[in-house]
Coordinates of C-alpha atoms and ligand atoms in Angstrom, one line a residue:
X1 CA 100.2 234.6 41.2
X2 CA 97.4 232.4 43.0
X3 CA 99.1 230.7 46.4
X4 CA 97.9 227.3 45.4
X5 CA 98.1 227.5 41.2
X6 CA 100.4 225.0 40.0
X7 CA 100.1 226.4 36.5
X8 CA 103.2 228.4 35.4
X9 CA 103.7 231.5 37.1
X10 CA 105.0 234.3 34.7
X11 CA 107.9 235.9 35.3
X12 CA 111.6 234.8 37.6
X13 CA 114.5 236.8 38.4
X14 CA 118.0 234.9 39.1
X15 CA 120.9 237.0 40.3
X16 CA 124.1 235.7 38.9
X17 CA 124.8 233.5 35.8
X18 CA 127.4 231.3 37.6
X19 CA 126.5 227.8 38.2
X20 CA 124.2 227.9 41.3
X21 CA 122.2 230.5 38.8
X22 CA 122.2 228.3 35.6
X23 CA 120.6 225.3 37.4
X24 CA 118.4 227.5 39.4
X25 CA 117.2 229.0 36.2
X26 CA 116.7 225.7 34.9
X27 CA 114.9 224.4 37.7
X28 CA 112.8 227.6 37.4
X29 CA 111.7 227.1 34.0
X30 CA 109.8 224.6 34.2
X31 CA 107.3 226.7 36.3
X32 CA 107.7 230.0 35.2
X33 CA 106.5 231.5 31.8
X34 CA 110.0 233.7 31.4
X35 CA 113.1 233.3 33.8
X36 CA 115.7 235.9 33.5
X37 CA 119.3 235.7 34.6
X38 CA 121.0 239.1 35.9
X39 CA 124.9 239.2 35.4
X40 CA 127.3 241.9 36.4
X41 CA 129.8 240.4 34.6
X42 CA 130.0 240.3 30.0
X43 CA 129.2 236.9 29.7
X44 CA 130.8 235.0 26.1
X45 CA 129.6 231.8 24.9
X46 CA 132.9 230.1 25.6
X47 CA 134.4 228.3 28.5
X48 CA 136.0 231.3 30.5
X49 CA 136.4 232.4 34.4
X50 CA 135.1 235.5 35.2
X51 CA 136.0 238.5 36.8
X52 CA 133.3 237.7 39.7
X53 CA 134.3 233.8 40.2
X54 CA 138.1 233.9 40.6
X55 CA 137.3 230.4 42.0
X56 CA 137.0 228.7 38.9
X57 CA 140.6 229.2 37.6
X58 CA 141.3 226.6 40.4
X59 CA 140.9 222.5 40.1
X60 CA 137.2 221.5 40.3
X61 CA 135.9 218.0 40.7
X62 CA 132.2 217.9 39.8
X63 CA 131.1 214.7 42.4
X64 CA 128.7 212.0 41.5
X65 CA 125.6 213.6 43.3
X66 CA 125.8 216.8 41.7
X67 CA 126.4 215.1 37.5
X68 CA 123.5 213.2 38.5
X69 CA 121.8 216.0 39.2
X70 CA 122.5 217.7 36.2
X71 CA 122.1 214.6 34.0
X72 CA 118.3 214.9 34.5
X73 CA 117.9 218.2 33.4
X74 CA 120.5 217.5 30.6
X75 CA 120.9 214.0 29.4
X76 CA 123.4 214.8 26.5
X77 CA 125.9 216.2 29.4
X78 CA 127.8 213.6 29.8
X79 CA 128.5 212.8 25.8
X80 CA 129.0 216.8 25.6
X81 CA 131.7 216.3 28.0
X82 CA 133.7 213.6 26.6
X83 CA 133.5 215.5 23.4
X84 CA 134.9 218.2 24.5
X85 CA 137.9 216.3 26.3
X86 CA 136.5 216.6 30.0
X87 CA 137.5 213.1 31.9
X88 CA 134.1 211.2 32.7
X89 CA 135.5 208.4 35.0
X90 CA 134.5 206.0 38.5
X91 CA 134.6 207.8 41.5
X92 CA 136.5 204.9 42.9
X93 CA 138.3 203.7 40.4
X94 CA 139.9 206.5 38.5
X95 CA 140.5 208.6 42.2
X96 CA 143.8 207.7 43.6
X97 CA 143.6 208.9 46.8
X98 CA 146.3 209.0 49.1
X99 CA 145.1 209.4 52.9
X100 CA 146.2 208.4 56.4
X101 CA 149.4 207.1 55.1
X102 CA 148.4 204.8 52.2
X103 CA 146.2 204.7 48.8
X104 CA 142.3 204.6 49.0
X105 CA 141.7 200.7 47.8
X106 CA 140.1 201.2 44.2
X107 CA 137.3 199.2 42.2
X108 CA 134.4 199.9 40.3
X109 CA 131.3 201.6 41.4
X110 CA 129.5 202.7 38.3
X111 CA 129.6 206.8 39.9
X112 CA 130.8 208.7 37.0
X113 CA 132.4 211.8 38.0
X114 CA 134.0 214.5 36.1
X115 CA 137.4 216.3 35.9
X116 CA 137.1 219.1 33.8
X117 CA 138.5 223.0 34.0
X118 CA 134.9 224.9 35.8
X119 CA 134.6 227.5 32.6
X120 CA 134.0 224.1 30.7
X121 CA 131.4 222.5 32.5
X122 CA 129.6 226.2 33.4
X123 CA 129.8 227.0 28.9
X124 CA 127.8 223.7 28.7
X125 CA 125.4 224.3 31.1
X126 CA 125.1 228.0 30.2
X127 CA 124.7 226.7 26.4
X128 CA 121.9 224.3 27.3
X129 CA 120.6 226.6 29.6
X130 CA 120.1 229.7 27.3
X131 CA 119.0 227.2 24.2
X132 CA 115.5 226.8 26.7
X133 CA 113.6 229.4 24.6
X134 CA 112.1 230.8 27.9
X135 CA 115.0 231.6 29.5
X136 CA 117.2 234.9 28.4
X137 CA 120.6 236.3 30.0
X138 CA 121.2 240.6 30.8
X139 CA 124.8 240.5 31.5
X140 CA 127.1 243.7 32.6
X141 CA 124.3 244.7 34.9
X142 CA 124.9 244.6 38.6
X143 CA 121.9 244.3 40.7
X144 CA 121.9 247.4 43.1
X145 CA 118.8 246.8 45.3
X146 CA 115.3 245.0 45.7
X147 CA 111.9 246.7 45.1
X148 CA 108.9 245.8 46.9
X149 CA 105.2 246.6 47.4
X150 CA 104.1 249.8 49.3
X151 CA 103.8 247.2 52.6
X152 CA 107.1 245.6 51.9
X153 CA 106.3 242.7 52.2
X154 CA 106.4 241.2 48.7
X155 CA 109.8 241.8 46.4
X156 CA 108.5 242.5 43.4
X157 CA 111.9 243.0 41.7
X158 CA 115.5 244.5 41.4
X159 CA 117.1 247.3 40.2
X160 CA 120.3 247.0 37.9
X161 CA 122.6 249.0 36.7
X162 CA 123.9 249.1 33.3
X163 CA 128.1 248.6 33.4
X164 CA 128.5 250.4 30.0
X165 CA 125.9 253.3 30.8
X166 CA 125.7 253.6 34.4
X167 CA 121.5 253.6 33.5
X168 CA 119.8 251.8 36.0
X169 CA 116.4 250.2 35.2
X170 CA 113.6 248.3 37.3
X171 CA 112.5 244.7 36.3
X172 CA 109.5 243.4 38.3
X173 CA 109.2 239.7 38.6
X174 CA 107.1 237.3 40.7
X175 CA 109.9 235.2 42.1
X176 CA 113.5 236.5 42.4
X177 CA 116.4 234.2 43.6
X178 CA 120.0 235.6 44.7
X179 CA 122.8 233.2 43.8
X180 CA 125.4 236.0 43.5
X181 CA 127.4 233.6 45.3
X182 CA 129.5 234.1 48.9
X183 CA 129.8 238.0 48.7
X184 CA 125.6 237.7 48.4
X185 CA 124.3 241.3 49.1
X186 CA 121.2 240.0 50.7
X187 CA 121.5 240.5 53.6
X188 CA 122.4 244.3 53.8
X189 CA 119.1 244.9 51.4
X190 CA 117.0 242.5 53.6
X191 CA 118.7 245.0 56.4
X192 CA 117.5 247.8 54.5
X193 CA 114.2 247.0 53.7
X194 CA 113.7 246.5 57.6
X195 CA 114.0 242.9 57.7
X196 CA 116.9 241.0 60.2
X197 CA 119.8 239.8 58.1
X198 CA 120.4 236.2 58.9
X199 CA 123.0 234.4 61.3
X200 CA 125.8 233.5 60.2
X201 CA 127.7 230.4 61.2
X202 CA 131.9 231.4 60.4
X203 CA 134.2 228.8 60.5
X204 CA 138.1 230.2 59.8
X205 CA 140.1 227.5 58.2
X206 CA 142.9 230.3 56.3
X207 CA 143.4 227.6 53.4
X208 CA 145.2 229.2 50.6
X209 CA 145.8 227.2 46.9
X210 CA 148.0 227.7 44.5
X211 CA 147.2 226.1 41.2
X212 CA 149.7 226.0 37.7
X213 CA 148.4 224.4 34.5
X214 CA 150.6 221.6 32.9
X215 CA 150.5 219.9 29.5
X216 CA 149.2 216.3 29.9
X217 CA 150.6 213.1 27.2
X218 CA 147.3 211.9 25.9
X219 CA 149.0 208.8 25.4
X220 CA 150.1 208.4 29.4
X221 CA 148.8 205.1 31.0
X222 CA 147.2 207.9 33.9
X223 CA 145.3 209.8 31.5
X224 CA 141.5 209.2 32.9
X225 CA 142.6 208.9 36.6
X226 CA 143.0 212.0 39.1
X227 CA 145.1 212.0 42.0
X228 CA 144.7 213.6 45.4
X229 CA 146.1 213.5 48.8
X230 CA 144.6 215.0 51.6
X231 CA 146.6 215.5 55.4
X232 CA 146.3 212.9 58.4
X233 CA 145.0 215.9 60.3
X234 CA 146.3 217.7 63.3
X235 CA 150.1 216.6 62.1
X236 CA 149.8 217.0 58.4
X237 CA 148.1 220.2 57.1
X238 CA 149.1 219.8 53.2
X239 CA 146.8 218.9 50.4
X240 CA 147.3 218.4 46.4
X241 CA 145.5 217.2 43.7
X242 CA 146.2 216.7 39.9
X243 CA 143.2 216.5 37.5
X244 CA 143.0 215.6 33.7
X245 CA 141.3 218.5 32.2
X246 CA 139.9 219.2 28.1
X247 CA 142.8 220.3 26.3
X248 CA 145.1 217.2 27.4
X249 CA 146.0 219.4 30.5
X250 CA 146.6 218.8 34.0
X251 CA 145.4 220.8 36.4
X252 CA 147.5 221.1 39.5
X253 CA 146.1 222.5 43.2
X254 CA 148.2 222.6 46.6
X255 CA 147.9 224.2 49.5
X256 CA 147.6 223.9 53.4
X257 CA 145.4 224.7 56.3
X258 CA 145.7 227.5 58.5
X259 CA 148.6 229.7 56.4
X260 CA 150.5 227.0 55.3
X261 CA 149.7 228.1 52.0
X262 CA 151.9 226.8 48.8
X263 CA 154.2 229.4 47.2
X264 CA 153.2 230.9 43.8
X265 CA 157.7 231.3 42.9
X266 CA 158.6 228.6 40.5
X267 CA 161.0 227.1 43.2
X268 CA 158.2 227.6 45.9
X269 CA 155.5 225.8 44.4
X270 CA 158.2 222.6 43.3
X271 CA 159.0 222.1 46.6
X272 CA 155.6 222.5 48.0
X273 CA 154.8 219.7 45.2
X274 CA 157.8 217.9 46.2
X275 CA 157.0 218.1 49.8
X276 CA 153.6 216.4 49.7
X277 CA 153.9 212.6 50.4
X278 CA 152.1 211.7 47.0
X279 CA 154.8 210.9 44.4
X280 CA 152.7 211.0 41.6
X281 CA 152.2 215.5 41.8
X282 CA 155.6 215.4 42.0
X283 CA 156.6 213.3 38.9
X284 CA 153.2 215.2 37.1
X285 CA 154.8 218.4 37.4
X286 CA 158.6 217.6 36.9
X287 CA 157.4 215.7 33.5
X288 CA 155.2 218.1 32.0
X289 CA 155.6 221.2 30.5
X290 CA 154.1 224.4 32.8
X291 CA 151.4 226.1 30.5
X292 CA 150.8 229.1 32.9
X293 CA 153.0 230.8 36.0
X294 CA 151.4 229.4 39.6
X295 CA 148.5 231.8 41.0
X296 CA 146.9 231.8 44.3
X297 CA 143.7 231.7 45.9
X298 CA 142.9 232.3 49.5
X299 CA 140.0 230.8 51.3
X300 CA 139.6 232.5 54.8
X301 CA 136.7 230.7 56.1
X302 CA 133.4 228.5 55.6
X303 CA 130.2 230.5 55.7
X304 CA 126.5 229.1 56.4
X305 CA 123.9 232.1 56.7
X306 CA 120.9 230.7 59.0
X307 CA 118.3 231.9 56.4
X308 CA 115.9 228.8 58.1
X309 CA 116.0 230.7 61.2
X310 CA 114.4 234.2 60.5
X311 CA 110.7 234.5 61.7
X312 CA 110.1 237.3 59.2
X313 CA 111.4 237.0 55.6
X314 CA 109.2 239.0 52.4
X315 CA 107.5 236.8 49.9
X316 CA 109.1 236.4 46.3
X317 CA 112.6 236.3 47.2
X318 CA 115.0 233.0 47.7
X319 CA 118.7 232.2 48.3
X320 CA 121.0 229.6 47.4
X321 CA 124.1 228.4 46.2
X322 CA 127.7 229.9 47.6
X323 CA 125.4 232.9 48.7
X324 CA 123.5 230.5 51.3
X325 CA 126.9 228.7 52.3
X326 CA 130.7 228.6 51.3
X327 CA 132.3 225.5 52.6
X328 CA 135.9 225.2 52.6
X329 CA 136.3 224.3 48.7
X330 CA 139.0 221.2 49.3
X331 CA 136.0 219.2 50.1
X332 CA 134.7 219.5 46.3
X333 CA 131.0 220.2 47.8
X334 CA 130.3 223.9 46.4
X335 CA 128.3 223.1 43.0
X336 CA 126.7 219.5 44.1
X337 CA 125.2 221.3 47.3
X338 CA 124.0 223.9 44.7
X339 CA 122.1 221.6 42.4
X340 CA 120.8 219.6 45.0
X341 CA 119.2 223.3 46.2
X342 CA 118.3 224.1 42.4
X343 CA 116.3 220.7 42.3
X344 CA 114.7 221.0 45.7
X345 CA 113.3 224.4 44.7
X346 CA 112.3 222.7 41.4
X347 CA 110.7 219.8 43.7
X348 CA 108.8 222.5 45.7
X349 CA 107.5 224.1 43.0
X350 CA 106.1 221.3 41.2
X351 CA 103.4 220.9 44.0
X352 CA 100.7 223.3 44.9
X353 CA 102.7 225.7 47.1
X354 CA 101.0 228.3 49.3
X355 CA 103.5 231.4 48.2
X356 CA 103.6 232.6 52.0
X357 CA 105.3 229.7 52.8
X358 CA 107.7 229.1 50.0
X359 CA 110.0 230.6 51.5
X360 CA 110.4 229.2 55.2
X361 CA 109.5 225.6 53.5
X362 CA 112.5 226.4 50.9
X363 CA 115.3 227.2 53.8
X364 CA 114.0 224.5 55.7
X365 CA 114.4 221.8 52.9
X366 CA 118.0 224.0 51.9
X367 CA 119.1 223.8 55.5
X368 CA 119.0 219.7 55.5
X369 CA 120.4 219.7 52.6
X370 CA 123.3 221.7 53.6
X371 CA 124.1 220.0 56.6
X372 CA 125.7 217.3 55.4
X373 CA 128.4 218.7 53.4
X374 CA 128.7 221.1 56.4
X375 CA 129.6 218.7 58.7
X376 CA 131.8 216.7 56.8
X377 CA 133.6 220.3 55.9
X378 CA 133.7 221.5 59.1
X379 CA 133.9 218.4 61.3
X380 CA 137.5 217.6 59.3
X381 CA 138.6 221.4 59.8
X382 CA 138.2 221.2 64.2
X383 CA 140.6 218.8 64.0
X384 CA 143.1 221.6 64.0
X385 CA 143.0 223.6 66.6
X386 CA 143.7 226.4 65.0
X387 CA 140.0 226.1 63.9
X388 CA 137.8 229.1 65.0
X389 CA 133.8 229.0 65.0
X390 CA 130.4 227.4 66.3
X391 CA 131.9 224.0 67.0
X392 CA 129.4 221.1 66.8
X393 CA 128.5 218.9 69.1
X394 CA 130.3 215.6 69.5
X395 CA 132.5 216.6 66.6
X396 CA 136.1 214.9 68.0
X397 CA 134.4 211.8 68.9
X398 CA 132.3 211.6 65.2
X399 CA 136.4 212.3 63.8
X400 CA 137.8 210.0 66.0
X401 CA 135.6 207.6 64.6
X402 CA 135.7 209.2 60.8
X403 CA 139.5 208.4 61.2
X404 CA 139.1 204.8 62.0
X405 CA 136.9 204.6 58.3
X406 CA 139.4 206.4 56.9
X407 CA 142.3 203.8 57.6
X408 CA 139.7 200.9 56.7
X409 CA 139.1 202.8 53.1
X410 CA 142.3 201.7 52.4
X411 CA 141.7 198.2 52.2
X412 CA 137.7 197.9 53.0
X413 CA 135.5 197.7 50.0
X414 CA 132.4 197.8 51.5
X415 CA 133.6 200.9 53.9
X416 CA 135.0 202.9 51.2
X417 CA 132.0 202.2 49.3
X418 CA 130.2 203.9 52.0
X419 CA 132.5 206.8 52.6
X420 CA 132.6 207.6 49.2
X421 CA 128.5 207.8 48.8
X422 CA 128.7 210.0 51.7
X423 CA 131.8 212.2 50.1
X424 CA 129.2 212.4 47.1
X425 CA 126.5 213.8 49.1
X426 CA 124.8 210.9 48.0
X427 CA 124.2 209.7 51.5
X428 CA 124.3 210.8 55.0
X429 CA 127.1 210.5 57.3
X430 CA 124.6 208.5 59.5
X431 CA 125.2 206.0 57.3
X432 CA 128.5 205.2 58.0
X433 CA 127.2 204.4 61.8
X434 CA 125.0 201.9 60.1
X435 CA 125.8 198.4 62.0
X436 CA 127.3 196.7 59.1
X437 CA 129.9 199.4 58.5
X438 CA 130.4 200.2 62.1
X439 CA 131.5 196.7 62.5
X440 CA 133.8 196.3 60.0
X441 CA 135.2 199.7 61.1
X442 CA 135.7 198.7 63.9
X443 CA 137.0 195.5 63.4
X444 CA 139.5 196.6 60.2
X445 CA 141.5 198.4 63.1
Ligands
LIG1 C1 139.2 227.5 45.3 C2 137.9 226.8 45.1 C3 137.8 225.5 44.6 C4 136.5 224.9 44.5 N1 136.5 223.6 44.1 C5 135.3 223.0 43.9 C6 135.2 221.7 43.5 O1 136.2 221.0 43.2 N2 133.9 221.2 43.4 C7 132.8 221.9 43.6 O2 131.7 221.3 43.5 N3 132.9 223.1 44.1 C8 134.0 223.7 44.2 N4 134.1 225.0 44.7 C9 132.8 225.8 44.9 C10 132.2 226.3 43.6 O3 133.1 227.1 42.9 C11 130.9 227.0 43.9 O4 130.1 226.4 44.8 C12 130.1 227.2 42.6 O5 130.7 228.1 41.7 C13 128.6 227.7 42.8 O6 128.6 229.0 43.2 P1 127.5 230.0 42.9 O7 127.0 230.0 41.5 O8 126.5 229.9 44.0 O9 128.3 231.4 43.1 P2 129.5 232.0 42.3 O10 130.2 231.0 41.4 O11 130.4 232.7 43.2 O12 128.8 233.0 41.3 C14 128.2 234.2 41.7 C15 127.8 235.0 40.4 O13 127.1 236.1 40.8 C16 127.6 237.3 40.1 N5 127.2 238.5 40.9 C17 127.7 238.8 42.1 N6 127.1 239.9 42.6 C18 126.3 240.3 41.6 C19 125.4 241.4 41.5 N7 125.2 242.3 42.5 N8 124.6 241.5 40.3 C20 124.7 240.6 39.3 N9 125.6 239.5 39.4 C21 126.3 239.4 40.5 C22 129.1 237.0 39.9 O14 129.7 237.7 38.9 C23 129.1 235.5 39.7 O15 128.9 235.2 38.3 C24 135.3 225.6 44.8 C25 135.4 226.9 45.4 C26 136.7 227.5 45.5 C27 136.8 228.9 46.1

């Protein structure tokens, strides 16, 4: 591959087939003669959580950034969607949200967002994805280790091993990206291969969910709104959310910060419900019959490895998605912060690109991007202090502040407007310290 040929490069490796992996594979193959994704888990073509993302069994909001994001590479998404009974609704006016003691004030802000179960919206994009006659899928392989040139500096591909033979088998490949999510292996090969393992910024927030399915009444008034609540932190440490998913279901998600988890025993779980000062979870679950038993998933902490950092890094190889960082999931952050990735290595690509420097230029551009759904994450979680990592700077005043918008959200247009492009990582938190919003921050309380 020349360092400054924009014409396509031949052959790209992705690690994982979840979604950081699909839209990175999609991004990819617009420069790349063949991309190939690498999956240890069997893969079917129907919606279905894996063995290897026991996330996805759990309510998933897809924001407005992100369904931009993948409108553009798929325009017929969003019809796909609805046709498959996926809720494509405002951001503001189909989100109840119940914060710092009242409801979020709601009107109209033409931001489609989507409430749909995660196998869903990954089977669409995996469809899509796999229908690009360029791009093919190994699945029950597990990628054991890198290769490289004699030098080492260059990865020149993986090794995989075969689930159902235990063969293992070398495929070379000019670019390779890892997006095998939070429990990446890169590091350790990195390590192995002689090169430091990145930084890693750890930021404990123990929040533990526990999520039961529910039959939903297509015909309730409700049907194409979602409803969350989220704590008036330090006092409150709850959180819940019920979203309309395909299949006239409801998904239902509670849990709490810092080990007040929700119980996964029937009686448990209804009084965790019961417990949280949103009515509506209550009367969802007490009205509807329960399609599954509760089941839990713990999230210990948020996780941000300083790939931007390392003065010595081989050429070919990239990493994004979960793998890069893990914020704490009740944020909704995870698959927008990987598209936005996925399209800035797709952005990178399309100009002349000197391949020495894809790399540190990549983790660079990554790195901005993921700073702003780190700091909201994190910013929110030091308000407990139960909260255990690399504290920002200025982070209670910036909350103190981040309070005061929260209150005026409640009956503040023009503030919740803002605070909701921001929530969407469609704009910077900066913003909400522009002059006009300060003001009326200020002034609402
Ligand atoms: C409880 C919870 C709720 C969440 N809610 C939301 C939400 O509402 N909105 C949102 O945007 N995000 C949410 N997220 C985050 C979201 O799930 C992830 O950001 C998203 O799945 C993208 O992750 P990924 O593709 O990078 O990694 P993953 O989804 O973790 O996928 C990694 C893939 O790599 C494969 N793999 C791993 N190792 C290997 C190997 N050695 N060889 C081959 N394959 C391998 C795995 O099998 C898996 O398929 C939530 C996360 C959690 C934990």
């Amino acid at each position: 591959m020349n360092g400054t040929n924009t014409s396509k490069r031949n052959h790209a490796l992705v690690l994982g087939a979840s979604l950081g992996g699909l839209m990175t594979a999609r991004a990819l193959s617009s420069h790349f003669q063949k991309v190939t994704l690498i999956e240890r888990d069997p893969v079917n073509r129907q919606p279905e959580s894996r063995h290897g993302q026991p996330q996805t069994r759990h309510l998933h909001g897809l924001l407005p950034g992100g369904f931009q994001i993948m409108l553009t590479y798929f325009p017929d998404l969003r019809q796909a969607l609805i046709d498959a009974g996926a809720n494509v609704a405002d951001f503001a006016e189909n989100m109840i949200w119940y914060t710092h003691g009242g409801y979020r004030r709601r009107f109209d802000m033409h931001l489609p967002a989507v409430t749909m179960s995660r196998p869903l919206l990954e089977h669409l994009i995996r469809e899509r994805v796999l229908a690009l006659p360029t791009v093919e899928l190994i699945d029950t392989s597990t990628v054991q280790h890198l290769t490289t040139t004699d030098n080492g500096q260059r990865i020149t591909g993986v090794v995989i091993r075969q689930t159902a033979t235990g063969l293992e088998k070398t495929i070379t490949a000019d670019l390779v990206v890892d997006a095998t999510g939070r429990g990446s292996h890169s590091p350790q090969w990195l390590h192995e291969l002689g090169y430091e393992a990145p930084k890693t910024s750890e930021v404990t927030v123990k929040v533990g969910y526990a999520t039961r399915i529910y039959k939903r009444d297509p015909n309730d008034s409700r049907t194409n709104c979602w409803f969350l609540y989220t704590p008036n932190a330090p006092t409150e440490k709850r959180f819940g959310g019920a979203f309309p998913v395909e299949g006239n279901r409801w998904v239902i998600s509670v849990g709490g910060w810092h080990g007040d988890s929700a119980p996964i025993d029937e009686a448990g779980f209804t009084n965790f419900v019961r417990s949280l000062p949103m009515p509506e979870l209550f009367d969802i679950i007490s009205n509807n019959e329960p399609l599954t038993e509760p089941y839990a998933y713990r999230f210990p902490a948020s996780l941000r490895r300083h790939y931007e950092s390392l003065n010595r890094f081989p050429v070919g190889y990239l990493v994004l998605g979960d793998a890069i960082s893990s914020f704490n999931p009740t944020y909704g952050q995870g698959m927008t912060s990987a598209c936005m990735q996925a399209l800035a290595l797709d952005k990178l690509l399309a100009d002349p690109v000197d391949e020495q420097k894809l790399a540190k230029t990549f983790f660079q551009r990554v790195a901005h991007i993921i700073d702003t759904p780190w700091q909201l994450a994190v910013g929110e979680d030091f308000r407990y202090s139960e909260t255990i990592g690399p504290k920002p700077a200025g982070v209670d005043l910036i909350n103190k502040y981040i309070s005061r918008v929260q209150r005026a959200t409640l009956h503040d247009e023009v503030v919740c407007a803002a605070f909701l492009r921001v929530m969407s990582l469609l704009k910077p938190p900066t913003s909400l310290f522009h002059p006009r919003i300060f003001w009326r921050v200020m002034t609402a309380n």
